Amino acid sequence: MATLPSVWVLIVASLLLQSTVSAFKFRVGGEKGWTEPHGDAAENYNHWASQIRFQVGDSLYFKYENDSLLEVTKEDYKRCYTANPLRKFASGITTVTLDRSGLFFFISGEPGHCEAGQRLIVRVASQPDQRGIAPSPALSPYSDPAVVSSAAWVPAGAITVALSAVLCYFMLH
């Protein structure tokens, strides 16, 4: 029979796994990446983001050329003000982890791009969502099955069942 401490280790491990395995990586802009929108595409970044329930631990993947990505305050977002970003990225490939609940504001650092619609608001849920399935790649033209990554995703229920089975085995032997 398993000792009491080993049972607690299994229970704690189960809870930790459930809280960490449901992070997703979303590619902003799909195959086009983070680019200046043209025509009817001006509101597509925010339309795309409004259809996804982002959670703490998810990440945004930005790919861009001859551009930059700025994380800014709400006020700077509204004005497309680029002089005082919270964070600036210019490497061409940036992954931003959504490490808290609330709103995140992103704009392009290139002159005129933000005004043309190259900006994004992401709302991160304050309460975890029990995702039973991966997010649909058909949510918008910016979603792409190859880049909406769920490599770390395993249904929480499957982990619970597996760890419960292991726990029962140890308790019975």
PDB file of C-alpha atoms in Angstrom:
ATOM      1  CA  MET A   1       0.000   0.000   0.000  1.00  0.00           C
ATOM      2  CA  ALA A   2       1.268   3.487  -0.846  1.00  0.00           C
ATOM      3  CA  THR A   3       2.309   5.754   1.944  1.00  0.00           C
ATOM      4  CA  LEU A   4       0.306   8.866   2.654  1.00  0.00           C
ATOM      5  CA  PRO A   5       3.012  11.288   1.356  1.00  0.00           C
ATOM      6  CA  SER A   6       3.220   9.499  -2.020  1.00  0.00           C
ATOM      7  CA  VAL A   7      -0.562   9.791  -2.433  1.00  0.00           C
ATOM      8  CA  TRP A   8      -0.335  13.534  -1.808  1.00  0.00           C
ATOM      9  CA  VAL A   9       2.477  13.841  -4.347  1.00  0.00           C
ATOM     10  CA  LEU A  10       0.245  12.223  -6.975  1.00  0.00           C
ATOM     11  CA  ILE A  11      -2.687  14.480  -6.123  1.00  0.00           C
ATOM     12  CA  VAL A  12      -0.558  17.640  -6.275  1.00  0.00           C
ATOM     13  CA  ALA A  13       1.038  16.500  -9.556  1.00  0.00           C
ATOM     14  CA  SER A  14      -2.423  15.924 -11.017  1.00  0.00           C
ATOM     15  CA  LEU A  15      -3.557  19.425 -10.092  1.00  0.00           C
ATOM     16  CA  LEU A  16      -0.382  21.030 -11.452  1.00  0.00           C
ATOM     17  CA  LEU A  17      -0.673  19.179 -14.747  1.00  0.00           C
ATOM     18  CA  GLN A  18      -4.285  20.211 -15.166  1.00  0.00           C
ATOM     19  CA  SER A  19      -3.399  23.860 -14.723  1.00  0.00           C
ATOM     20  CA  THR A  20      -0.491  23.902 -17.181  1.00  0.00           C
ATOM     21  CA  VAL A  21      -1.333  21.695 -20.139  1.00  0.00           C
ATOM     22  CA  SER A  22      -3.947  23.791 -21.854  1.00  0.00           C
ATOM     23  CA  ALA A  23      -1.829  26.637 -23.258  1.00  0.00           C
ATOM     24  CA  PHE A  24      -2.120  27.477 -26.934  1.00  0.00           C
ATOM     25  CA  LYS A  25       0.112  29.402 -29.312  1.00  0.00           C
ATOM     26  CA  PHE A  26      -1.800  31.609 -31.764  1.00  0.00           C
ATOM     27  CA  ARG A  27      -0.196  32.988 -34.923  1.00  0.00           C
ATOM     28  CA  VAL A  28      -1.355  36.566 -35.400  1.00  0.00           C
ATOM     29  CA  GLY A  29      -2.134  37.299 -39.039  1.00  0.00           C
ATOM     30  CA  GLY A  30      -2.123  33.669 -40.173  1.00  0.00           C
ATOM     31  CA  GLU A  31       0.133  32.967 -43.135  1.00  0.00           C
ATOM     32  CA  LYS A  32       0.511  36.695 -43.907  1.00  0.00           C
ATOM     33  CA  GLY A  33       1.810  37.429 -40.438  1.00  0.00           C
ATOM     34  CA  TRP A  34       1.804  40.828 -38.743  1.00  0.00           C
ATOM     35  CA  THR A  35       1.384  43.153 -41.737  1.00  0.00           C
ATOM     36  CA  GLU A  36      -0.267  46.446 -42.572  1.00  0.00           C
ATOM     37  CA  PRO A  37      -3.857  45.640 -43.558  1.00  0.00           C
ATOM     38  CA  HIS A  38      -5.395  47.005 -46.738  1.00  0.00           C
ATOM     39  CA  GLY A  39      -9.016  47.660 -47.684  1.00  0.00           C
ATOM     40  CA  ASP A  40     -11.609  45.688 -45.728  1.00  0.00           C
ATOM     41  CA  ALA A  41      -8.924  43.957 -43.678  1.00  0.00           C
ATOM     42  CA  ALA A  42      -8.424  46.967 -41.368  1.00  0.00           C
ATOM     43  CA  GLU A  43     -10.430  45.492 -38.467  1.00  0.00           C
ATOM     44  CA  ASN A  44      -9.513  41.834 -38.969  1.00  0.00           C
ATOM     45  CA  TYR A  45      -6.924  41.633 -36.173  1.00  0.00           C
ATOM     46  CA  ASN A  46      -9.427  42.674 -33.514  1.00  0.00           C
ATOM     47  CA  HIS A  47     -12.252  40.694 -35.118  1.00  0.00           C
ATOM     48  CA  TRP A  48     -10.062  37.595 -35.012  1.00  0.00           C
ATOM     49  CA  ALA A  49      -9.059  38.191 -31.366  1.00  0.00           C
ATOM     50  CA  SER A  50     -12.652  38.788 -30.283  1.00  0.00           C
ATOM     51  CA  GLN A  51     -13.590  35.247 -31.321  1.00  0.00           C
ATOM     52  CA  ILE A  52     -10.984  33.512 -29.159  1.00  0.00           C
ATOM     53  CA  ARG A  53     -11.095  32.967 -25.409  1.00  0.00           C
ATOM     54  CA  PHE A  54      -7.473  33.636 -24.502  1.00  0.00           C
ATOM     55  CA  GLN A  55      -6.216  32.341 -21.180  1.00  0.00           C
ATOM     56  CA  VAL A  56      -3.238  33.060 -18.981  1.00  0.00           C
ATOM     57  CA  GLY A  57      -0.366  30.988 -20.381  1.00  0.00           C
ATOM     58  CA  ASP A  58      -1.452  31.232 -24.027  1.00  0.00           C
ATOM     59  CA  SER A  59       0.959  32.971 -26.365  1.00  0.00           C
ATOM     60  CA  LEU A  60       0.812  35.095 -29.492  1.00  0.00           C
ATOM     61  CA  TYR A  61       3.247  34.430 -32.326  1.00  0.00           C
ATOM     62  CA  PHE A  62       4.002  37.457 -34.508  1.00  0.00           C
ATOM     63  CA  LYS A  63       6.002  37.174 -37.743  1.00  0.00           C
ATOM     64  CA  TYR A  64       6.856  40.392 -39.575  1.00  0.00           C
ATOM     65  CA  GLU A  65       9.333  41.991 -41.986  1.00  0.00           C
ATOM     66  CA  ASN A  66      10.454  45.626 -42.124  1.00  0.00           C
ATOM     67  CA  ASP A  67       8.199  46.360 -39.174  1.00  0.00           C
ATOM     68  CA  SER A  68       8.124  46.167 -35.409  1.00  0.00           C
ATOM     69  CA  LEU A  69       5.702  45.204 -32.691  1.00  0.00           C
ATOM     70  CA  LEU A  70       4.937  47.451 -29.758  1.00  0.00           C
ATOM     71  CA  GLU A  71       3.028  46.566 -26.614  1.00  0.00           C
ATOM     72  CA  VAL A  72       1.447  49.808 -25.441  1.00  0.00           C
ATOM     73  CA  THR A  73      -1.028  51.250 -22.956  1.00  0.00           C
ATOM     74  CA  LYS A  74      -4.702  51.668 -23.794  1.00  0.00           C
ATOM     75  CA  GLU A  75      -4.219  55.405 -24.285  1.00  0.00           C
ATOM     76  CA  ASP A  76      -1.273  54.924 -26.651  1.00  0.00           C
ATOM     77  CA  TYR A  77      -3.247  52.260 -28.516  1.00  0.00           C
ATOM     78  CA  LYS A  78      -6.132  54.673 -29.120  1.00  0.00           C
ATOM     79  CA  ARG A  79      -3.774  57.390 -30.398  1.00  0.00           C
ATOM     80  CA  CYS A  80      -1.379  55.038 -32.264  1.00  0.00           C
ATOM     81  CA  TYR A  81       1.376  56.619 -30.195  1.00  0.00           C
ATOM     82  CA  THR A  82       4.665  54.767 -30.729  1.00  0.00           C
ATOM     83  CA  ALA A  83       7.171  56.856 -28.715  1.00  0.00           C
ATOM     84  CA  ASN A  84       6.679  55.232 -25.287  1.00  0.00           C
ATOM     85  CA  PRO A  85       5.958  51.478 -25.618  1.00  0.00           C
ATOM     86  CA  LEU A  86       5.800  49.135 -22.652  1.00  0.00           C
ATOM     87  CA  ARG A  87       7.804  46.677 -24.757  1.00  0.00           C
ATOM     88  CA  LYS A  88       9.296  46.895 -28.245  1.00  0.00           C
ATOM     89  CA  PHE A  89      10.137  43.966 -30.504  1.00  0.00           C
ATOM     90  CA  ALA A  90      11.938  44.233 -33.832  1.00  0.00           C
ATOM     91  CA  SER A  91      13.472  40.799 -34.443  1.00  0.00           C
ATOM     92  CA  GLY A  92      10.978  39.736 -37.126  1.00  0.00           C
ATOM     93  CA  ILE A  93       9.660  36.861 -35.027  1.00  0.00           C
ATOM     94  CA  THR A  94       8.178  37.478 -31.600  1.00  0.00           C
ATOM     95  CA  THR A  95       6.287  35.259 -29.189  1.00  0.00           C
ATOM     96  CA  VAL A  96       4.443  37.084 -26.425  1.00  0.00           C
ATOM     97  CA  THR A  97       3.199  35.002 -23.513  1.00  0.00           C
ATOM     98  CA  LEU A  98      -0.076  36.223 -22.046  1.00  0.00           C
ATOM     99  CA  ASP A  99       1.072  36.113 -18.427  1.00  0.00           C
ATOM    100  CA  ARG A 100      -1.875  37.810 -16.725  1.00  0.00           C
ATOM    101  CA  SER A 101      -5.579  38.342 -17.148  1.00  0.00           C
ATOM    102  CA  GLY A 102      -6.893  41.569 -18.605  1.00  0.00           C
ATOM    103  CA  LEU A 103      -6.248  43.508 -21.785  1.00  0.00           C
ATOM    104  CA  PHE A 104      -3.089  43.587 -23.900  1.00  0.00           C
ATOM    105  CA  PHE A 105      -2.629  46.293 -26.551  1.00  0.00           C
ATOM    106  CA  PHE A 106      -0.325  45.897 -29.559  1.00  0.00           C
ATOM    107  CA  ILE A 107       0.435  48.245 -32.430  1.00  0.00           C
ATOM    108  CA  SER A 108       2.877  48.386 -35.318  1.00  0.00           C
ATOM    109  CA  GLY A 109       5.869  50.644 -34.816  1.00  0.00           C
ATOM    110  CA  GLU A 110       5.998  51.654 -38.483  1.00  0.00           C
ATOM    111  CA  PRO A 111       4.620  55.103 -39.341  1.00  0.00           C
ATOM    112  CA  GLY A 112       1.044  54.939 -40.621  1.00  0.00           C
ATOM    113  CA  HIS A 113       0.565  51.199 -40.055  1.00  0.00           C
ATOM    114  CA  CYS A 114      -1.355  51.510 -36.795  1.00  0.00           C
ATOM    115  CA  GLU A 115      -3.631  54.136 -38.315  1.00  0.00           C
ATOM    116  CA  ALA A 116      -4.265  51.725 -41.208  1.00  0.00           C
ATOM    117  CA  GLY A 117      -5.427  49.060 -38.732  1.00  0.00           C
ATOM    118  CA  GLN A 118      -2.276  47.152 -37.784  1.00  0.00           C
ATOM    119  CA  ARG A 119      -3.181  46.989 -34.134  1.00  0.00           C
ATOM    120  CA  LEU A 120      -4.597  44.385 -31.817  1.00  0.00           C
ATOM    121  CA  ILE A 121      -6.416  44.177 -28.497  1.00  0.00           C
ATOM    122  CA  VAL A 122      -6.305  40.828 -26.718  1.00  0.00           C
ATOM    123  CA  ARG A 123      -8.567  40.104 -23.744  1.00  0.00           C
ATOM    124  CA  VAL A 124      -7.265  37.362 -21.447  1.00  0.00           C
ATOM    125  CA  ALA A 125      -9.879  35.626 -19.309  1.00  0.00           C
ATOM    126  CA  SER A 126      -9.576  35.991 -15.563  1.00  0.00           C
ATOM    127  CA  GLN A 127     -11.015  32.522 -14.932  1.00  0.00           C
ATOM    128  CA  PRO A 128      -9.573  29.377 -16.519  1.00  0.00           C
ATOM    129  CA  ASP A 129     -11.713  27.780 -19.172  1.00  0.00           C
ATOM    130  CA  GLN A 130     -12.109  24.018 -19.266  1.00  0.00           C
ATOM    131  CA  ARG A 131     -11.158  23.543 -22.903  1.00  0.00           C
ATOM    132  CA  GLY A 132     -12.235  20.115 -23.977  1.00  0.00           C
ATOM    133  CA  ILE A 133     -11.145  20.573 -27.572  1.00  0.00           C
ATOM    134  CA  ALA A 134      -8.515  22.553 -29.401  1.00  0.00           C
ATOM    135  CA  PRO A 135      -9.621  25.928 -30.765  1.00  0.00           C
ATOM    136  CA  SER A 136     -11.081  25.808 -34.242  1.00  0.00           C
ATOM    137  CA  PRO A 137      -8.691  26.937 -36.970  1.00  0.00           C
ATOM    138  CA  ALA A 138     -11.748  28.148 -38.886  1.00  0.00           C
ATOM    139  CA  LEU A 139     -12.361  31.029 -36.483  1.00  0.00           C
ATOM    140  CA  SER A 140     -11.056  33.608 -38.942  1.00  0.00           C
ATOM    141  CA  PRO A 141      -8.812  34.140 -41.929  1.00  0.00           C
ATOM    142  CA  TYR A 142      -5.952  34.666 -39.486  1.00  0.00           C
ATOM    143  CA  SER A 143      -6.243  31.203 -38.004  1.00  0.00           C
ATOM    144  CA  ASP A 144      -4.218  28.469 -39.593  1.00  0.00           C
ATOM    145  CA  PRO A 145      -4.113  24.834 -38.432  1.00  0.00           C
ATOM    146  CA  ALA A 146      -0.348  24.778 -38.889  1.00  0.00           C
ATOM    147  CA  VAL A 147       0.200  27.691 -36.562  1.00  0.00           C
ATOM    148  CA  VAL A 148      -2.545  27.457 -33.958  1.00  0.00           C
ATOM    149  CA  SER A 149      -0.339  25.197 -31.919  1.00  0.00           C
ATOM    150  CA  SER A 150      -1.536  22.999 -29.147  1.00  0.00           C
ATOM    151  CA  ALA A 151       1.622  20.972 -28.703  1.00  0.00           C
ATOM    152  CA  ALA A 152       1.366  21.298 -24.935  1.00  0.00           C
ATOM    153  CA  TRP A 153      -2.366  20.626 -24.949  1.00  0.00           C
ATOM    154  CA  VAL A 154      -3.777  17.445 -23.475  1.00  0.00           C
ATOM    155  CA  PRO A 155      -7.393  17.198 -22.348  1.00  0.00           C
ATOM    156  CA  ALA A 156      -7.409  17.786 -18.609  1.00  0.00           C
ATOM    157  CA  GLY A 157      -9.948  14.989 -18.184  1.00  0.00           C
ATOM    158  CA  ALA A 158      -7.559  12.448 -19.704  1.00  0.00           C
ATOM    159  CA  ILE A 159      -4.834  13.402 -17.247  1.00  0.00           C
ATOM    160  CA  THR A 160      -7.249  13.174 -14.334  1.00  0.00           C
ATOM    161  CA  VAL A 161      -8.373   9.687 -15.391  1.00  0.00           C
ATOM    162  CA  ALA A 162      -4.797   8.473 -15.877  1.00  0.00           C
ATOM    163  CA  LEU A 163      -3.571   9.825 -12.568  1.00  0.00           C
ATOM    164  CA  SER A 164      -6.636   8.506 -10.764  1.00  0.00           C
ATOM    165  CA  ALA A 165      -5.915   5.058 -12.167  1.00  0.00           C
ATOM    166  CA  VAL A 166      -2.299   5.270 -10.966  1.00  0.00           C
ATOM    167  CA  LEU A 167      -3.464   6.480  -7.568  1.00  0.00           C
ATOM    168  CA  CYS A 168      -5.932   3.583  -7.243  1.00  0.00           C
ATOM    169  CA  TYR A 169      -3.237   1.097  -8.268  1.00  0.00           C
ATOM    170  CA  PHE A 170      -0.904   2.319  -5.521  1.00  0.00           C
ATOM    171  CA  MET A 171      -3.650   2.366  -2.928  1.00  0.00           C
ATOM    172  CA  LEU A 172      -4.634  -1.221  -3.705  1.00  0.00           C
ATOM    173  CA  HIS A 173      -1.112  -2.621  -3.777  1.00  0.00           C
TER     174      HIS A 173
END
